[in-house]
Coordinates of C-alpha atoms in Angstrom, one line a residue:
M1 CA 51.8 36.3 -13.1
S2 CA 53.4 39.7 -13.6
G3 CA 56.9 40.7 -12.7
T4 CA 58.8 43.7 -11.3
D5 CA 62.3 44.5 -10.0
V6 CA 61.2 45.4 -6.5
V7 CA 58.1 44.7 -4.5
I8 CA 57.5 46.6 -1.2
V9 CA 54.9 45.1 1.1
G10 CA 53.2 47.7 3.2
A11 CA 52.7 51.4 2.6
G12 CA 53.5 52.7 6.1
A13 CA 56.5 54.8 7.0
A14 CA 59.1 52.2 5.9
G15 CA 57.4 51.1 2.6
L16 CA 56.7 54.7 1.5
S17 CA 60.1 55.8 2.5
L18 CA 61.8 53.1 0.5
A19 CA 59.7 53.9 -2.5
H20 CA 60.6 57.6 -2.0
W21 CA 64.3 57.0 -1.9
L22 CA 64.2 54.6 -4.9
T23 CA 62.6 57.3 -7.0
E24 CA 64.5 60.2 -5.5
Q25 CA 68.0 58.8 -6.0
A26 CA 69.5 58.4 -9.5
P27 CA 70.6 54.9 -10.5
R28 CA 74.3 54.3 -11.1
A29 CA 76.2 51.8 -13.1
P30 CA 75.8 48.9 -13.6
L31 CA 72.1 49.8 -13.9
S32 CA 71.1 51.2 -17.3
T33 CA 67.4 51.8 -16.6
P34 CA 65.4 52.7 -13.5
L35 CA 64.1 49.9 -11.4
S36 CA 60.5 48.9 -11.7
V37 CA 58.9 49.2 -8.3
T38 CA 55.5 47.9 -7.0
L39 CA 54.1 49.0 -3.7
I40 CA 51.4 46.8 -2.1
D41 CA 49.2 48.4 0.5
A42 CA 46.8 46.6 2.7
P43 CA 43.1 47.4 2.2
P44 CA 41.4 49.7 4.7
G45 CA 40.9 47.9 8.0
P46 CA 43.0 46.3 10.8
L47 CA 45.9 45.4 8.5
R48 CA 46.5 49.0 7.6
P49 CA 48.4 51.1 10.1
P50 CA 46.3 53.9 11.8
D51 CA 47.0 57.6 11.4
R52 CA 49.8 58.6 13.8
T53 CA 52.3 61.2 14.6
W54 CA 56.1 60.7 14.0
C55 CA 58.7 62.8 15.8
F56 CA 62.4 62.9 15.2
W57 CA 65.4 65.3 15.3
E58 CA 67.6 66.4 12.5
G59 CA 69.1 69.6 11.1
P60 CA 67.0 72.1 9.2
G61 CA 66.4 71.5 5.5
G62 CA 65.4 67.8 5.8
P63 CA 63.6 66.0 2.9
Y64 CA 60.2 66.3 4.6
D65 CA 60.4 69.8 6.1
A66 CA 57.6 71.1 3.8
L67 CA 55.2 68.5 5.3
L68 CA 55.9 69.2 9.0
T69 CA 53.1 70.1 11.3
A70 CA 55.5 71.9 13.6
A71 CA 59.2 72.0 14.7
W72 CA 61.0 73.2 17.8
D73 CA 64.5 74.2 18.8
R74 CA 63.7 74.3 22.5
L75 CA 62.9 71.2 24.5
R76 CA 61.8 71.0 28.2
V77 CA 61.9 68.2 30.7
H78 CA 60.2 68.4 34.1
G79 CA 61.7 66.2 36.9
P80 CA 59.6 64.4 39.5
D81 CA 60.4 67.3 41.8
G82 CA 58.7 69.7 39.4
A83 CA 61.8 71.6 38.4
A84 CA 62.1 72.2 34.7
T85 CA 65.2 71.9 32.5
T86 CA 65.0 73.7 29.1
G87 CA 67.6 73.6 26.4
R88 CA 68.2 74.5 22.8
T89 CA 68.6 71.7 20.3
T90 CA 70.7 73.7 17.9
P91 CA 72.0 72.6 15.4
L92 CA 69.2 70.1 15.4
R93 CA 65.4 70.6 15.4
Y94 CA 62.7 68.5 16.9
K95 CA 60.2 67.8 14.2
M96 CA 56.6 66.6 14.1
L97 CA 55.2 64.9 11.1
R98 CA 51.7 63.5 10.7
S99 CA 51.4 60.3 8.8
T100 CA 48.4 61.6 6.8
E101 CA 50.5 64.5 5.3
F102 CA 53.4 62.1 4.7
S103 CA 51.4 59.4 3.0
T104 CA 49.5 61.9 0.7
A105 CA 52.5 63.8 -0.4
V106 CA 54.9 60.9 -0.8
G107 CA 52.2 58.8 -2.4
T108 CA 51.5 61.4 -5.0
R109 CA 55.2 61.9 -5.8
I110 CA 56.1 58.2 -6.2
T111 CA 53.0 57.5 -8.4
A112 CA 54.1 60.4 -10.7
A113 CA 57.6 58.8 -10.7
G114 CA 56.2 55.5 -12.0
V115 CA 55.8 53.4 -8.9
R116 CA 53.0 50.9 -9.4
R117 CA 50.6 50.7 -6.5
L118 CA 48.3 47.8 -5.6
T119 CA 45.9 47.1 -2.8
A120 CA 45.9 43.6 -1.6
V121 CA 46.3 41.3 1.4
V122 CA 49.6 39.4 1.2
H123 CA 49.3 35.8 2.4
G124 CA 52.8 34.6 1.7
I125 CA 56.2 35.3 0.1
V126 CA 57.8 32.3 -1.6
D127 CA 61.5 32.8 -1.9
D128 CA 63.9 31.0 -4.2
P129 CA 66.4 29.6 -1.7
V130 CA 69.3 30.1 -4.1
G131 CA 68.3 33.7 -4.8
R132 CA 68.7 33.5 -8.6
E133 CA 65.0 33.6 -9.4
G134 CA 63.9 36.2 -6.9
A135 CA 60.7 35.6 -5.0
E136 CA 56.9 35.4 -5.5
V137 CA 54.4 37.4 -3.6
H138 CA 51.0 35.7 -3.2
G139 CA 47.9 37.5 -2.0
T140 CA 44.3 38.6 -2.7
R141 CA 43.5 41.9 -4.4
A142 CA 40.8 44.3 -3.2
D143 CA 38.4 42.9 -5.7
G144 CA 38.9 39.4 -4.5
S145 CA 41.0 38.2 -7.4
P146 CA 44.3 36.3 -6.6
L147 CA 47.6 38.2 -6.7
R148 CA 50.8 36.5 -7.9
L149 CA 53.7 38.8 -8.4
R150 CA 57.3 37.9 -9.1
A151 CA 60.1 40.2 -8.1
R152 CA 63.9 40.2 -8.0
W153 CA 63.8 41.7 -4.5
V154 CA 61.0 41.8 -1.9
F155 CA 61.0 44.2 1.1
D156 CA 58.4 43.3 3.8
S157 CA 57.5 46.0 6.4
R158 CA 54.7 44.0 8.1
P159 CA 55.2 43.1 11.7
P160 CA 56.6 39.5 12.0
R161 CA 54.2 36.8 13.1
V162 CA 56.6 35.6 15.7
A163 CA 58.8 38.2 17.5
P164 CA 62.5 37.3 17.9
P165 CA 63.5 36.1 21.3
A166 CA 64.5 38.7 23.9
R167 CA 65.9 39.0 27.4
T168 CA 63.8 42.0 28.3
V169 CA 60.6 43.3 26.8
L170 CA 58.9 46.5 28.0
L171 CA 56.0 48.2 26.3
Q172 CA 55.9 51.9 25.5
H173 CA 52.2 52.5 25.4
F174 CA 50.4 55.9 25.1
R175 CA 47.3 57.8 24.3
G176 CA 47.4 61.3 22.9
W177 CA 44.8 64.0 22.7
F178 CA 44.8 66.8 20.2
V179 CA 43.4 69.6 22.3
R180 CA 42.1 73.2 21.8
T181 CA 42.0 75.4 24.9
R182 CA 39.8 78.4 25.6
R183 CA 42.7 80.7 26.3
P184 CA 46.4 80.6 25.5
S185 CA 48.0 77.7 27.5
F186 CA 51.1 76.6 25.6
R187 CA 54.4 78.0 24.5
P188 CA 54.6 77.3 20.7
D189 CA 58.4 77.6 20.7
T190 CA 58.9 74.9 23.3
A191 CA 58.0 71.2 23.3
D192 CA 57.8 69.2 26.6
L193 CA 59.7 66.0 25.8
M194 CA 59.2 64.4 29.2
D195 CA 57.2 65.6 32.2
F196 CA 57.8 63.2 35.1
R197 CA 55.3 64.9 37.4
T198 CA 52.9 62.1 36.6
P199 CA 52.4 59.3 39.1
Q200 CA 55.2 56.8 38.6
P201 CA 54.6 53.0 38.3
A202 CA 56.6 50.6 40.6
R203 CA 58.8 49.6 37.7
G204 CA 59.4 51.5 34.5
L205 CA 58.3 55.1 34.2
S206 CA 55.5 57.4 33.0
F207 CA 55.5 60.9 31.7
G208 CA 53.5 63.6 29.9
Y209 CA 54.4 64.8 26.5
V210 CA 53.3 68.1 25.0
L211 CA 53.8 69.2 21.4
P212 CA 52.3 72.7 21.0
T213 CA 51.2 73.7 17.5
G214 CA 49.9 77.1 18.7
P215 CA 49.1 79.1 21.9
C216 CA 45.8 77.2 22.2
T217 CA 46.5 73.9 20.4
A218 CA 48.7 71.0 21.2
L219 CA 49.1 67.2 21.1
V220 CA 49.2 66.1 24.8
E221 CA 50.1 62.5 25.5
Y222 CA 50.4 60.2 28.5
T223 CA 53.1 57.6 28.1
E224 CA 54.3 54.6 30.1
F225 CA 57.2 52.3 29.8
S226 CA 55.9 49.2 31.7
R227 CA 55.0 45.5 31.2
T228 CA 51.2 46.0 30.8
V229 CA 49.0 48.4 29.0
L230 CA 46.1 50.4 30.5
T231 CA 42.5 50.2 29.7
G232 CA 40.9 52.9 27.6
E233 CA 39.5 54.6 30.7
G234 CA 42.9 54.3 32.4
Y235 CA 44.5 56.4 29.6
D236 CA 41.7 58.9 29.7
R237 CA 41.9 59.2 33.5
A238 CA 45.7 59.8 33.3
L239 CA 45.3 62.4 30.5
R240 CA 42.5 64.3 32.4
H241 CA 44.7 64.3 35.6
Y242 CA 47.7 65.5 33.6
L243 CA 45.8 68.3 31.9
D244 CA 43.7 69.4 34.8
R245 CA 45.9 68.9 37.8
I246 CA 49.5 69.1 36.5
L247 CA 49.2 71.5 33.6
G248 CA 46.4 73.4 35.2
I249 CA 44.4 73.9 32.0
D250 CA 40.9 75.0 32.6
G251 CA 38.7 74.3 29.7
Y252 CA 39.8 72.4 26.6
E253 CA 38.2 70.5 23.8
V254 CA 39.6 67.2 22.5
T255 CA 39.5 67.4 18.7
A256 CA 41.2 64.0 17.9
A257 CA 43.1 61.2 19.6
E258 CA 45.8 58.6 18.8
Q259 CA 47.0 55.6 20.7
G260 CA 49.8 53.1 20.3
V261 CA 51.9 50.3 21.8
I262 CA 55.6 50.0 20.9
P263 CA 57.6 46.9 22.1
M264 CA 60.9 47.9 23.6
A265 CA 63.0 44.8 23.5
D266 CA 66.7 43.7 23.2
T267 CA 66.0 41.4 20.3
R268 CA 68.4 40.4 17.6
S269 CA 66.5 41.6 14.5
T270 CA 66.9 39.4 11.5
V271 CA 66.5 41.6 8.4
R272 CA 67.0 38.7 5.9
A273 CA 63.9 36.6 5.5
G274 CA 65.3 34.8 2.4
A275 CA 67.8 35.0 -0.4
S276 CA 65.7 37.8 -2.0
V277 CA 63.4 38.8 0.9
F278 CA 64.2 41.4 3.5
R279 CA 62.5 43.0 6.5
I280 CA 62.5 46.8 6.8
G281 CA 61.2 49.4 9.3
A282 CA 60.2 48.3 12.7
A283 CA 60.2 44.7 11.5
G284 CA 63.8 45.2 10.4
G285 CA 65.0 46.7 13.7
A286 CA 64.5 50.4 12.9
T287 CA 63.0 51.1 16.4
R288 CA 65.4 52.3 19.0
P289 CA 64.8 49.9 21.9
S290 CA 65.4 52.4 24.7
T291 CA 63.2 55.2 23.4
G292 CA 60.8 53.8 20.9
Y293 CA 61.7 56.4 18.2
T294 CA 61.5 54.8 14.8
F295 CA 61.2 57.3 12.0
A296 CA 64.8 58.5 11.8
G297 CA 66.0 54.9 11.8
V298 CA 63.6 54.1 9.0
Q299 CA 65.1 56.9 6.9
R300 CA 68.7 55.8 7.4
Q301 CA 67.8 52.2 6.6
T302 CA 65.6 52.7 3.5
R303 CA 68.0 55.3 2.1
A304 CA 70.9 52.9 2.4
V305 CA 68.8 50.1 0.8
A306 CA 67.9 52.3 -2.2
A307 CA 71.6 53.2 -2.7
L308 CA 72.5 49.5 -2.7
L309 CA 69.8 48.7 -5.3
H310 CA 70.9 51.6 -7.5
A311 CA 74.5 50.4 -7.3
G312 CA 73.4 46.9 -8.4
R313 CA 74.5 45.3 -5.1
V314 CA 72.7 42.9 -2.8
P315 CA 70.3 45.2 -0.8
V316 CA 70.7 43.8 2.7
P317 CA 69.2 46.5 5.0
P318 CA 71.9 47.8 7.3
P319 CA 71.2 48.0 11.1
A320 CA 69.5 51.3 11.9
H321 CA 71.3 51.3 15.2
G322 CA 74.9 50.2 15.9
P323 CA 76.0 47.4 18.2
R324 CA 77.2 49.8 20.9
A325 CA 73.9 51.5 21.0
R326 CA 72.0 48.2 21.1
A327 CA 74.2 47.0 23.9
M328 CA 73.5 50.1 26.0
D329 CA 69.8 49.8 25.3
A330 CA 69.8 46.2 26.6
V331 CA 71.4 47.2 29.9
L332 CA 69.0 50.1 30.4
L333 CA 65.9 48.0 29.6
R334 CA 66.9 45.3 32.1
A335 CA 67.8 47.9 34.7
L336 CA 64.4 49.5 34.4
D337 CA 62.6 46.2 34.3
T338 CA 64.3 44.8 37.4
G339 CA 63.7 48.0 39.3
R340 CA 67.4 48.6 39.9
V341 CA 67.1 52.0 38.2
A342 CA 64.1 54.4 38.6
G343 CA 63.3 55.7 35.2
A344 CA 62.1 59.2 36.1
P345 CA 65.3 60.2 38.0
F346 CA 67.5 58.5 35.4
F347 CA 66.2 60.5 32.5
T348 CA 65.9 63.7 34.5
R349 CA 69.6 63.6 35.5
L350 CA 70.7 63.0 31.9
F351 CA 68.8 66.0 30.6
R352 CA 70.1 68.2 33.5
T353 CA 73.7 67.2 33.2
V354 CA 74.3 66.5 29.5
P355 CA 74.2 69.3 26.8
L356 CA 70.9 68.8 24.9
P357 CA 72.4 68.5 21.3
T358 CA 74.9 65.8 22.6
L359 CA 72.1 63.9 24.4
L360 CA 69.9 63.9 21.3
R361 CA 72.8 62.5 19.3
F362 CA 73.3 59.9 22.0
L363 CA 69.7 58.9 21.8
D364 CA 70.0 58.6 18.1
G365 CA 73.2 56.4 18.4
D366 CA 75.4 59.1 16.8
T367 CA 77.9 59.8 19.6
R368 CA 81.6 58.7 19.9
P369 CA 82.7 56.1 22.4
S370 CA 84.3 58.8 24.6
E371 CA 81.0 60.7 24.6
D372 CA 79.1 57.5 25.6
F373 CA 81.5 56.9 28.4
A374 CA 81.1 60.5 29.7
I375 CA 77.3 60.1 29.6
G376 CA 77.5 56.7 31.3
L377 CA 79.2 58.4 34.3
R378 CA 76.0 60.5 34.7
T379 CA 73.9 57.4 35.2
P380 CA 73.6 55.2 38.4
V381 CA 76.9 53.5 37.8
R382 CA 76.7 50.6 40.3
P383 CA 73.3 49.2 39.3
M384 CA 74.0 49.8 35.6
L385 CA 77.4 47.9 36.0
H386 CA 75.7 45.1 37.9
T387 CA 73.1 44.8 35.1
A388 CA 75.8 44.8 32.4
L389 CA 77.7 42.0 34.1
E390 CA 74.7 39.8 34.5
L391 CA 73.2 40.4 31.1
P392 CA 75.3 37.8 29.2
F393 CA 73.9 35.1 31.5
V394 CA 70.3 36.0 31.0
P395 CA 68.6 33.7 28.4
R396 CA 66.6 35.0 25.5
R397 CA 63.1 33.8 25.5
A398 CA 60.3 33.7 22.9
T399 CA 57.9 36.5 23.9
N400 CA 55.9 37.3 20.7
G401 CA 56.7 40.9 21.4
R402 CA 55.1 40.9 24.9
P403 CA 56.8 41.0 28.3
P404 CA 57.5 37.6 29.8
R405 CA 55.3 36.5 32.7

């Protein structure tokens, strides 16, 4: 059995980001030598996350700007009535990052910095309940041999086997097509964040999402917030309708596709799985429940964990989103799920009445209470207040990350 200071289970966005920040930041006292870090990736197959696109907003000069596929400082939202609202994101930029570029570049850099990488299926993590002896990671290597690895700290980014109880669970589910058109069809300087001209479900919402990478190329997605997912043909039918009938694009080629399901739930994420074992990433509450955005929360959380480790402190991952943001998310999710609030008009009004940079900071949980109050006045006050008052009396139920029946 070999040993290491830090074991990171999973080499997706959270695992690679933590390894990146551990090697990027310089250790401080009381540490005299750099931490030894081992990153365990799942073998190719269903346990390894598929290639995907991450989007987030931040100022220019971010740590991954050299890896971006595209970035925009103009965002557009189409309301159900067809009217478009376009705004500038300055001083922020909306950024698009492909997981393939991120994994390749960050993986190369952390390997050069001394991170040990293993490919294995992790079966269990045995924690010393007192925390003095760290934890043991047990698994099977790619060649079939057993893995036993002792670490002072273990960070697990895998989805939990049992989702925490929740009062409301909606699913953000989507399919995206990377398309190439015969003639110029997109404005490369403007991304369509939400296009509500799509047919709306009875509860929840649906929208189109267009990220142009050139006049003739874009990622076009169909997204729903609802209780149930669609069939493969259902997504394809919705995408064809959106491209053909709503965007009016005549002639396009689908060059690649991606699909995903993100639970949107008002759970109480438990980041501590043992005295020396912690959850990070989506498993550690990095996903914003009301939007599904995760990458920015992952960066805040893993950067803070790396700083704690370098300072020689207990590296409990901090919440990626504050209690006020999580409380507002819980109200919105239940208001959407009960049908008290129609999603398309709700988001359309916000984008039409709130300055775009302020709204983006709000969606990232970075606004002051006074700003939150002002934005709240631009929502359907009576149904939102009704929902807020009833929420403390709604029980949390085990859902395994799926909407309750």
